[in-house]
C-alpha cells in the first residue's frame, strides 16, 4: 500500500515537472490589451523625447473623381488617406519589435489621441463600410500609429467660366491642422506622397494633378498652422459644346441667309423661314443657358450666341424693311404719271415737272429701293458673319490658351 502511494507521488511529480518545462510562460495581458495605461489621457497632446514638434506624416492616393458639380461648385473625390504619428505614451506589448506592428480595429481611435487634421472647404468626408469601416490602424513597437482609410470627400471649388467652354479650373485641396500650431506639430508628405489612380477620367474634363511644396503654412491671427496641399486641374473638353451649341447655331445663321434668296413676293414662305429660324435660335440660346453654369458675367459662349441671334434677327428685320419699301414703291407707282416712272441712278436727269429738288429726292429714293437693300443684304450679312467668325475664334482660342497653366501632364503630378 505504501509502495503504491509512493509510486503515484513520483509519477505526479514527474508530470508536473514536465508540464512546467514544456509550457510557454504566460504574458501579462494587462500590459498590451488596452494599449493605454491608467494615466493615459487622449485629450492631451503627446510629447516626444525631444523639443522638436511632433511630425505627422500624410500620404494621399486619389482613386477616382466620380462627380464634378459645376452648378454648386463642388467636386467629389474618392481618396485613400494615410496618416502616421508617434505617441510614446501608448503601452506597447513587450514582444513587439520597433519595426513590427499589430493591426487593430479602427475603433481604437476613440481611445487614443489623434491629429486634428481637416480638409479645408470640405463639407463632407464619408468612410464607406460593408461589415466594418474600410479603414485600418497599425500600432508599431516604437509607438507609431499608422491610420489608413478609404473615404469620399466633397470639396468646394471656386470656378471661373470666363472662357467657357474652353475654361480651365483649379481646385485646391488643403489638409491642415485646426488647433495645433507649428510649435506643436508639423505635417509632411511621406512616401509615396501624392499618388494618382491609373484610370482616373471624366467625361467633361481632362484631369491633371499638381503637388505643391512639401511644407505649407497657414497663418491667421492666432498663429501659424501646418498644412499640406495639392491641386486638381480641370480642362474642359470642348467637343460636346461644339457639337451641341456652336455647330447648330452657326448652321441656323447660314439657313437664315437662304431666306435672302427667296423672292420678296413670296411673303408667307420667306416670313415663315425667318420666324422659324429666330425662334429656333432663341430656344437654343435658352437651352444653352440652362445647361451651362449660370454666372453674372459674360462668357465666351454668350458672345457667340448673342451675335448669332442678332444676325438672324437682322435677316428678319431686313425682310421687314424690304416689304415696307415695296409697298411704298407700289403706292408711288400708282400715284405718279407714266413719265415719272423712269428709273435712273443719275441725279442729272430732270423729271417732267422740271423741279431740281424733286429730281434729287426721287434719285435718293431710288438708291434706297427694295432691290438695292436685297442685293446689299445678300452680300453684307454673310460677310459680317464671316468676319465675326474669324475675329471670334482667333480671340477665343488665343485667350483661352493663355489662361491655361503650362507643363501639365495628363493624370500626373507636377
Short mmCIF file of C-alpha atoms in Angstrom, two decimals:
data_model
loop_
_atom_site.label_atom_id
_atom_site.label_comp_id
_atom_site.label_asym_id
_atom_site.label_seq_id
_atom_site.Cartn_x
_atom_site.Cartn_y
_atom_site.Cartn_z
CA UNK A 1 0.00 0.00 0.00
CA UNK A 2 2.73 2.42 0.94
CA UNK A 3 4.70 1.41 -2.14
CA UNK A 4 1.79 2.20 -4.47
CA UNK A 5 1.25 5.58 -2.80
CA UNK A 6 4.93 6.43 -3.17
CA UNK A 7 4.86 5.40 -6.82
CA UNK A 8 1.84 7.63 -7.53
CA UNK A 9 3.55 10.58 -5.89
CA UNK A 10 6.64 10.08 -8.03
CA UNK A 11 4.57 9.96 -11.26
CA UNK A 12 2.64 13.08 -10.28
CA UNK A 13 5.86 14.94 -9.51
CA UNK A 14 7.36 13.97 -12.88
CA UNK A 15 4.19 15.03 -14.76
CA UNK A 16 4.04 18.42 -13.11
CA UNK A 17 7.73 18.96 -13.78
CA UNK A 18 7.38 18.04 -17.47
CA UNK A 19 4.35 20.25 -17.90
CA UNK A 20 6.10 23.22 -16.33
CA UNK A 21 9.14 22.64 -18.54
CA UNK A 22 7.19 22.43 -21.85
CA UNK A 23 4.61 25.21 -21.33
CA UNK A 24 5.09 28.84 -22.57
CA UNK A 25 5.28 31.43 -19.84
CA UNK A 26 2.12 33.50 -19.63
CA UNK A 27 2.35 37.09 -20.87
CA UNK A 28 0.61 39.61 -18.68
CA UNK A 29 -2.24 40.75 -20.89
CA UNK A 30 -2.80 43.89 -18.84
CA UNK A 31 0.31 45.43 -20.38
CA UNK A 32 -0.87 45.39 -24.04
CA UNK A 33 -4.54 44.57 -24.45
CA UNK A 34 -5.66 48.11 -23.64
CA UNK A 35 -2.68 49.98 -25.19
CA UNK A 36 -3.41 52.82 -22.78
CA UNK A 37 -2.20 52.88 -19.24
CA UNK A 38 -4.14 54.18 -16.25
CA UNK A 39 -2.63 57.66 -16.64
CA UNK A 40 -3.25 57.96 -20.40
CA UNK A 41 -5.38 60.94 -21.43
CA UNK A 42 -6.43 61.10 -25.08
CA UNK A 43 -7.26 64.83 -24.93
CA UNK A 44 -3.65 65.74 -24.02
CA UNK A 45 -1.18 66.39 -26.83
CA UNK A 46 1.57 63.70 -26.89
CA UNK A 47 5.08 64.93 -26.11
CA UNK A 48 8.16 63.24 -27.58
CA UNK A 49 11.62 62.89 -26.09
CA UNK A 50 12.97 65.90 -27.96
CA UNK A 51 11.93 69.52 -28.10
CA UNK A 52 11.07 69.27 -31.79
CA UNK A 53 7.42 69.46 -32.90
CA UNK A 54 5.58 66.21 -33.47
CA UNK A 55 5.83 65.02 -37.09
CA UNK A 56 2.56 63.94 -38.72
CA UNK A 57 3.19 62.08 -41.96
CA UNK A 58 0.48 62.11 -44.64
CA UNK A 59 0.07 60.39 -47.99
CA UNK A 60 -2.92 60.53 -50.33
CA UNK A 61 -4.00 58.16 -53.08
CA UNK A 62 -6.64 59.65 -55.38
CA UNK A 63 -8.70 56.73 -56.63
CA UNK A 64 -11.50 58.39 -58.58
CA UNK A 65 -13.37 61.60 -59.41
CA UNK A 66 -16.95 60.32 -59.51
CA UNK A 67 -18.64 63.70 -59.92
CA UNK A 68 -17.92 67.36 -60.63
CA UNK A 69 -20.92 69.54 -59.81
CA UNK A 70 -20.47 72.79 -61.72
CA UNK A 71 -23.84 74.23 -60.67
CA UNK A 72 -22.92 74.15 -56.96
CA UNK A 73 -19.17 74.47 -57.48
CA UNK A 74 -18.16 71.26 -55.69
CA UNK A 75 -16.05 68.24 -56.55
CA UNK A 76 -16.41 64.70 -55.22
CA UNK A 77 -13.26 62.63 -54.77
CA UNK A 78 -12.56 59.07 -53.67
CA UNK A 79 -9.25 59.03 -51.82
CA UNK A 80 -7.22 56.77 -49.60
CA UNK A 81 -5.84 58.86 -46.74
CA UNK A 82 -2.89 57.61 -44.71
CA UNK A 83 -1.74 59.38 -41.53
CA UNK A 84 1.20 58.43 -39.29
CA UNK A 85 2.26 59.87 -35.94
CA UNK A 86 4.07 58.71 -32.83
CA UNK A 87 2.58 58.55 -29.35
CA UNK A 88 5.15 57.30 -26.84
CA UNK A 89 2.58 57.20 -24.06
CA UNK A 90 0.99 54.07 -25.55
CA UNK A 91 1.50 50.78 -23.75
CA UNK A 92 3.21 48.54 -26.30
CA UNK A 93 3.34 44.71 -25.99
CA UNK A 94 6.82 43.66 -24.75
CA UNK A 95 7.22 41.09 -27.51
CA UNK A 96 6.63 43.66 -30.30
CA UNK A 97 9.77 44.92 -32.04
CA UNK A 98 10.23 48.54 -33.06
CA UNK A 99 9.68 47.71 -36.76
CA UNK A 100 6.83 45.28 -36.12
CA UNK A 101 3.19 46.24 -35.92
CA UNK A 102 -0.14 44.98 -34.69
CA UNK A 103 -3.23 45.50 -36.88
CA UNK A 104 -6.16 46.74 -34.82
CA UNK A 105 -9.76 47.72 -35.35
CA UNK A 106 -10.21 51.47 -36.14
CA UNK A 107 -12.46 51.73 -33.11
CA UNK A 108 -9.28 52.14 -31.04
CA UNK A 109 -9.03 55.70 -32.36
CA UNK A 110 -11.79 56.61 -29.93
CA UNK A 111 -9.47 55.84 -27.02
CA UNK A 112 -6.20 57.45 -28.13
CA UNK A 113 -5.05 60.88 -29.24
CA UNK A 114 -5.38 61.57 -32.97
CA UNK A 115 -4.23 64.58 -35.06
CA UNK A 116 -6.91 67.23 -35.56
CA UNK A 117 -6.41 67.47 -39.30
CA UNK A 118 -9.22 68.53 -41.59
CA UNK A 119 -9.68 69.29 -45.30
CA UNK A 120 -10.22 72.98 -45.98
CA UNK A 121 -13.51 73.87 -47.71
CA UNK A 122 -14.71 70.29 -47.36
CA UNK A 123 -18.28 69.95 -46.15
CA UNK A 124 -18.33 66.16 -46.02
CA UNK A 125 -15.99 63.17 -45.65
CA UNK A 126 -17.60 59.75 -45.59
CA UNK A 127 -15.83 56.46 -44.90
CA UNK A 128 -17.80 53.67 -46.60
CA UNK A 129 -18.38 50.34 -44.88
CA UNK A 130 -19.53 46.83 -45.69
CA UNK A 131 -19.31 44.86 -42.47
CA UNK A 132 -16.94 47.37 -40.88
CA UNK A 133 -15.48 50.68 -41.95
CA UNK A 134 -12.98 50.46 -44.79
CA UNK A 135 -10.06 51.57 -42.64
CA UNK A 136 -7.19 50.10 -40.66
CA UNK A 137 -4.94 51.05 -37.74
CA UNK A 138 -1.47 49.66 -37.19
CA UNK A 139 0.49 50.24 -33.98
CA UNK A 140 4.26 49.74 -34.17
CA UNK A 141 6.64 48.78 -31.43
CA UNK A 142 8.06 52.32 -31.18
CA UNK A 143 4.63 53.81 -30.52
CA UNK A 144 3.91 54.87 -34.10
CA UNK A 145 0.24 54.84 -35.09
CA UNK A 146 -0.46 54.26 -38.79
CA UNK A 147 -4.02 55.01 -39.95
CA UNK A 148 -5.25 54.23 -43.45
CA UNK A 149 -8.82 54.73 -44.66
CA UNK A 150 -10.79 54.95 -47.87
CA UNK A 151 -13.22 57.87 -48.00
CA UNK A 152 -15.33 60.08 -50.22
CA UNK A 153 -14.84 63.80 -49.73
CA UNK A 154 -16.90 66.73 -51.00
CA UNK A 155 -14.73 69.78 -51.63
CA UNK A 156 -15.82 73.27 -52.67
CA UNK A 157 -14.07 74.50 -55.80
CA UNK A 158 -14.10 78.13 -56.89
CA UNK A 159 -14.63 78.13 -60.66
CA UNK A 160 -14.28 80.83 -63.29
CA UNK A 161 -16.23 80.45 -66.55
CA UNK A 162 -14.95 83.47 -68.48
CA UNK A 163 -13.57 81.27 -71.26
CA UNK A 164 -16.34 78.69 -71.17
CA UNK A 165 -16.46 76.23 -72.96
CA UNK A 166 -12.64 76.17 -73.09
CA UNK A 167 -12.17 77.06 -69.46
CA UNK A 168 -9.56 75.76 -67.05
CA UNK A 169 -10.48 75.23 -63.40
CA UNK A 170 -8.04 74.83 -60.48
CA UNK A 171 -9.35 73.19 -57.32
CA UNK A 172 -7.06 73.36 -54.29
CA UNK A 173 -7.20 70.55 -51.71
CA UNK A 174 -5.54 71.57 -48.46
CA UNK A 175 -5.07 69.34 -45.40
CA UNK A 176 -4.26 71.36 -42.30
CA UNK A 177 -4.30 71.35 -38.52
CA UNK A 178 -7.19 73.11 -36.83
CA UNK A 179 -5.92 73.81 -33.31
CA UNK A 180 -2.21 72.93 -33.04
CA UNK A 181 0.32 75.42 -34.40
CA UNK A 182 3.79 74.72 -35.75
CA UNK A 183 5.09 74.80 -32.19
CA UNK A 184 3.26 71.54 -31.55
CA UNK A 185 3.27 69.59 -34.82
CA UNK A 186 4.34 69.72 -38.47
CA UNK A 187 2.77 68.00 -41.47
CA UNK A 188 4.98 66.28 -44.04
CA UNK A 189 4.46 64.14 -47.10
CA UNK A 190 5.64 60.59 -46.50
CA UNK A 191 6.26 58.04 -49.25
CA UNK A 192 4.54 57.59 -51.60
CA UNK A 193 3.22 61.14 -51.06
CA UNK A 194 0.54 62.04 -53.58
CA UNK A 195 -0.49 59.13 -55.81
CA UNK A 196 -2.94 59.21 -58.71
CA UNK A 197 -5.02 56.27 -59.86
CA UNK A 198 -4.12 54.98 -63.29
CA UNK A 199 -7.65 55.08 -64.69
CA UNK A 200 -8.96 58.42 -63.45
CA UNK A 201 -11.03 60.13 -66.14
CA UNK A 202 -14.01 62.41 -66.55
CA UNK A 203 -16.48 62.85 -69.39
CA UNK A 204 -16.28 66.65 -69.36
CA UNK A 205 -12.72 67.45 -68.28
CA UNK A 206 -9.13 66.45 -68.80
CA UNK A 207 -7.89 65.83 -65.24
CA UNK A 208 -4.38 66.64 -64.04
CA UNK A 209 -2.85 66.89 -60.58
CA UNK A 210 -0.18 69.12 -59.09
CA UNK A 211 1.54 68.53 -55.77
CA UNK A 212 2.55 71.77 -54.10
CA UNK A 213 5.64 72.36 -51.99
CA UNK A 214 6.20 69.69 -49.32
CA UNK A 215 5.89 72.16 -46.47
CA UNK A 216 2.98 74.57 -46.35
CA UNK A 217 1.94 77.07 -43.71
CA UNK A 218 -1.42 78.64 -42.95
CA UNK A 219 -1.32 81.79 -40.89
CA UNK A 220 -4.09 83.68 -39.12
CA UNK A 221 -4.39 85.96 -36.09
CA UNK A 222 -3.95 83.03 -33.69
CA UNK A 223 -0.72 81.64 -35.10
CA UNK A 224 0.83 79.64 -37.92
CA UNK A 225 -0.54 76.17 -38.62
CA UNK A 226 0.92 73.27 -40.60
CA UNK A 227 -0.74 72.19 -43.84
CA UNK A 228 -0.23 70.10 -46.96
CA UNK A 229 -1.88 70.83 -50.29
CA UNK A 230 -2.31 69.62 -53.84
CA UNK A 231 -4.26 70.97 -56.79
CA UNK A 232 -6.62 69.39 -59.28
CA UNK A 233 -6.54 70.96 -62.75
CA UNK A 234 -9.69 70.55 -64.84
CA UNK A 235 -9.52 71.46 -68.54
CA UNK A 236 -12.89 71.23 -70.26
CA UNK A 237 -13.31 69.09 -73.34
CA UNK A 238 -14.82 71.40 -75.95
CA UNK A 239 -16.10 68.67 -78.30
CA UNK A 240 -19.51 68.32 -76.67
CA UNK A 241 -20.27 72.05 -76.72
CA UNK A 242 -19.04 72.36 -80.30
CA UNK A 243 -21.47 69.68 -81.48
CA UNK A 244 -24.40 70.72 -79.30
CA UNK A 245 -24.21 74.54 -79.40
CA UNK A 246 -21.67 76.07 -81.78
CA UNK A 247 -22.36 73.94 -84.85
CA UNK A 248 -26.20 74.12 -84.69
CA UNK A 249 -26.22 77.87 -84.03
CA UNK A 250 -23.84 78.50 -86.93
CA UNK A 251 -25.97 76.37 -89.24
CA UNK A 252 -29.11 78.26 -88.25
CA UNK A 253 -27.42 81.51 -89.19
CA UNK A 254 -26.49 80.07 -92.59
CA UNK A 255 -30.06 78.83 -93.07
CA UNK A 256 -31.34 82.32 -92.34
CA UNK A 257 -29.20 83.59 -95.22
CA UNK A 258 -31.09 81.23 -97.54
CA UNK A 259 -34.19 83.34 -96.99
CA UNK A 260 -32.40 86.21 -98.75
CA UNK A 261 -32.56 84.13 -101.94
CA UNK A 262 -36.32 83.78 -101.72
CA UNK A 263 -38.16 86.43 -103.82
CA UNK A 264 -39.72 89.19 -101.72
CA UNK A 265 -43.10 88.45 -103.30
CA UNK A 266 -43.18 85.07 -101.51
CA UNK A 267 -44.01 86.72 -98.23
CA UNK A 268 -45.58 83.72 -96.40
CA UNK A 269 -42.75 81.31 -97.21
CA UNK A 270 -39.95 83.75 -96.52
CA UNK A 271 -41.55 85.06 -93.34
CA UNK A 272 -42.10 81.51 -92.08
CA UNK A 273 -38.46 80.67 -92.69
CA UNK A 274 -37.23 83.79 -90.89
CA UNK A 275 -39.50 83.39 -87.87
CA UNK A 276 -38.78 79.65 -87.57
CA UNK A 277 -35.05 80.32 -87.63
CA UNK A 278 -35.18 83.05 -85.00
CA UNK A 279 -37.44 81.01 -82.72
CA UNK A 280 -35.11 78.01 -83.03
CA UNK A 281 -32.13 80.20 -82.20
CA UNK A 282 -33.95 81.60 -79.17
CA UNK A 283 -34.77 78.08 -77.97
CA UNK A 284 -31.15 77.00 -78.49
CA UNK A 285 -29.97 80.03 -76.53
CA UNK A 286 -32.32 79.17 -73.66
CA UNK A 287 -31.23 75.53 -73.57
CA UNK A 288 -27.56 76.52 -73.66
CA UNK A 289 -28.06 78.95 -70.79
CA UNK A 290 -29.83 76.33 -68.65
CA UNK A 291 -27.35 73.53 -69.34
CA UNK A 292 -24.27 75.63 -68.64
CA UNK A 293 -23.17 77.27 -65.37
CA UNK A 294 -25.13 80.45 -64.66
CA UNK A 295 -22.92 83.39 -63.76
CA UNK A 296 -23.36 87.15 -63.63
CA UNK A 297 -20.55 87.98 -66.07
CA UNK A 298 -20.24 87.49 -69.82
CA UNK A 299 -18.71 84.25 -71.05
CA UNK A 300 -17.19 83.42 -74.42
CA UNK A 301 -20.16 81.28 -75.42
CA UNK A 302 -22.56 84.11 -74.57
CA UNK A 303 -20.89 86.39 -77.09
CA UNK A 304 -21.21 83.75 -79.82
CA UNK A 305 -24.87 83.01 -79.17
CA UNK A 306 -25.90 86.65 -78.86
CA UNK A 307 -24.17 87.60 -82.11
CA UNK A 308 -25.75 84.65 -83.93
CA UNK A 309 -29.15 85.63 -82.59
CA UNK A 310 -28.54 89.24 -83.64
CA UNK A 311 -27.64 88.24 -87.21
CA UNK A 312 -30.73 86.03 -87.52
CA UNK A 313 -32.83 88.91 -86.17
CA UNK A 314 -31.18 91.26 -88.68
CA UNK A 315 -32.30 88.98 -91.52
CA UNK A 316 -35.88 89.20 -90.31
CA UNK A 317 -35.56 92.97 -89.87
CA UNK A 318 -34.16 93.27 -93.39
CA UNK A 319 -37.17 91.47 -94.82
CA UNK A 320 -39.50 93.79 -92.92
CA UNK A 321 -37.69 96.82 -94.42
CA UNK A 322 -37.93 95.31 -97.92
CA UNK A 323 -41.67 94.74 -97.53
CA UNK A 324 -42.17 98.33 -96.40
CA UNK A 325 -40.12 99.71 -99.30
CA UNK A 326 -42.02 97.62 -101.86
CA UNK A 327 -45.34 98.84 -100.52
CA UNK A 328 -44.14 102.45 -100.83
CA UNK A 329 -42.91 101.81 -104.36
CA UNK A 330 -46.29 100.40 -105.34
CA UNK A 331 -48.08 103.43 -103.91
CA UNK A 332 -45.75 105.78 -105.76
CA UNK A 333 -46.18 103.85 -108.98
CA UNK A 334 -49.96 104.25 -108.81
CA UNK A 335 -49.90 107.95 -107.89
CA UNK A 336 -47.31 109.19 -110.43
CA UNK A 337 -47.79 109.73 -114.21
CA UNK A 338 -46.18 107.31 -116.58
CA UNK A 339 -43.46 109.78 -117.50
CA UNK A 340 -42.24 109.99 -113.94
CA UNK A 341 -41.76 106.23 -113.63
CA UNK A 342 -38.47 106.49 -115.48
CA UNK A 343 -35.78 104.79 -113.38
CA UNK A 344 -32.35 106.35 -113.33
CA UNK A 345 -29.48 106.48 -110.95
CA UNK A 346 -28.14 109.82 -112.23
CA UNK A 347 -29.22 112.92 -110.35
CA UNK A 348 -28.82 114.98 -113.54
CA UNK A 349 -31.93 113.57 -115.26
CA UNK A 350 -34.79 116.05 -114.74
CA UNK A 351 -38.39 114.87 -114.33
CA UNK A 352 -41.28 116.27 -116.38
CA UNK A 353 -42.06 118.83 -113.72
CA UNK A 354 -38.60 120.40 -114.14
CA UNK A 355 -38.12 120.83 -110.36
CA UNK A 356 -34.48 120.05 -109.36
CA UNK A 357 -35.45 119.37 -105.72
CA UNK A 358 -37.96 116.73 -106.73
CA UNK A 359 -35.34 115.16 -109.02
CA UNK A 360 -32.82 114.81 -106.18
CA UNK A 361 -35.45 113.35 -103.86
CA UNK A 362 -36.55 110.78 -106.43
CA UNK A 363 -32.93 109.83 -107.18
CA UNK A 364 -32.19 109.32 -103.46
CA UNK A 365 -35.36 107.29 -103.08
CA UNK A 366 -34.30 105.06 -105.92
CA UNK A 367 -30.88 104.40 -104.41
CA UNK A 368 -32.68 103.16 -101.29
CA UNK A 369 -35.08 100.93 -103.16
CA UNK A 370 -36.02 97.38 -102.14
CA UNK A 371 -33.85 95.84 -104.85
CA UNK A 372 -30.77 97.65 -103.58
CA UNK A 373 -31.47 96.58 -99.99
CA UNK A 374 -31.91 92.97 -101.09
CA UNK A 375 -28.67 92.88 -103.05
CA UNK A 376 -26.72 94.65 -100.31
CA UNK A 377 -28.06 92.34 -97.57
CA UNK A 378 -27.16 89.27 -99.59
CA UNK A 379 -23.53 90.41 -99.51
CA UNK A 380 -23.20 92.34 -96.26
CA UNK A 381 -24.85 89.94 -93.79
CA UNK A 382 -22.86 86.80 -94.78
CA UNK A 383 -19.71 88.93 -94.90
CA UNK A 384 -20.38 90.20 -91.36
CA UNK A 385 -20.81 86.62 -90.14
CA UNK A 386 -17.57 85.51 -91.80
CA UNK A 387 -15.62 88.42 -90.31
CA UNK A 388 -17.13 87.73 -86.89
CA UNK A 389 -16.10 84.04 -87.13
CA UNK A 390 -12.52 84.94 -87.89
CA UNK A 391 -12.30 87.52 -85.12
CA UNK A 392 -14.17 85.42 -82.55
CA UNK A 393 -12.22 82.18 -82.97
CA UNK A 394 -8.90 84.00 -83.05
CA UNK A 395 -9.74 85.82 -79.81
CA UNK A 396 -11.31 82.77 -78.18
CA UNK A 397 -8.52 80.29 -78.90
CA UNK A 398 -5.72 82.73 -78.10
CA UNK A 399 -7.27 83.99 -74.86
CA UNK A 400 -8.28 80.59 -73.52
CA UNK A 401 -4.86 79.15 -74.32
CA UNK A 402 -3.13 81.99 -72.49
CA UNK A 403 -5.29 81.35 -69.41
CA UNK A 404 -4.12 77.72 -69.07
CA UNK A 405 -1.09 76.78 -66.95
CA UNK A 406 1.88 75.25 -68.71
CA UNK A 407 3.65 71.96 -68.06
CA UNK A 408 0.69 69.79 -67.03
CA UNK A 409 0.80 66.09 -67.88
CA UNK A 410 -2.33 64.01 -68.15
CA UNK A 411 -3.29 62.21 -64.93
CA UNK A 412 0.05 63.01 -63.37
CA UNK A 413 1.61 65.30 -60.82
CA UNK A 414 3.89 68.28 -61.17
#
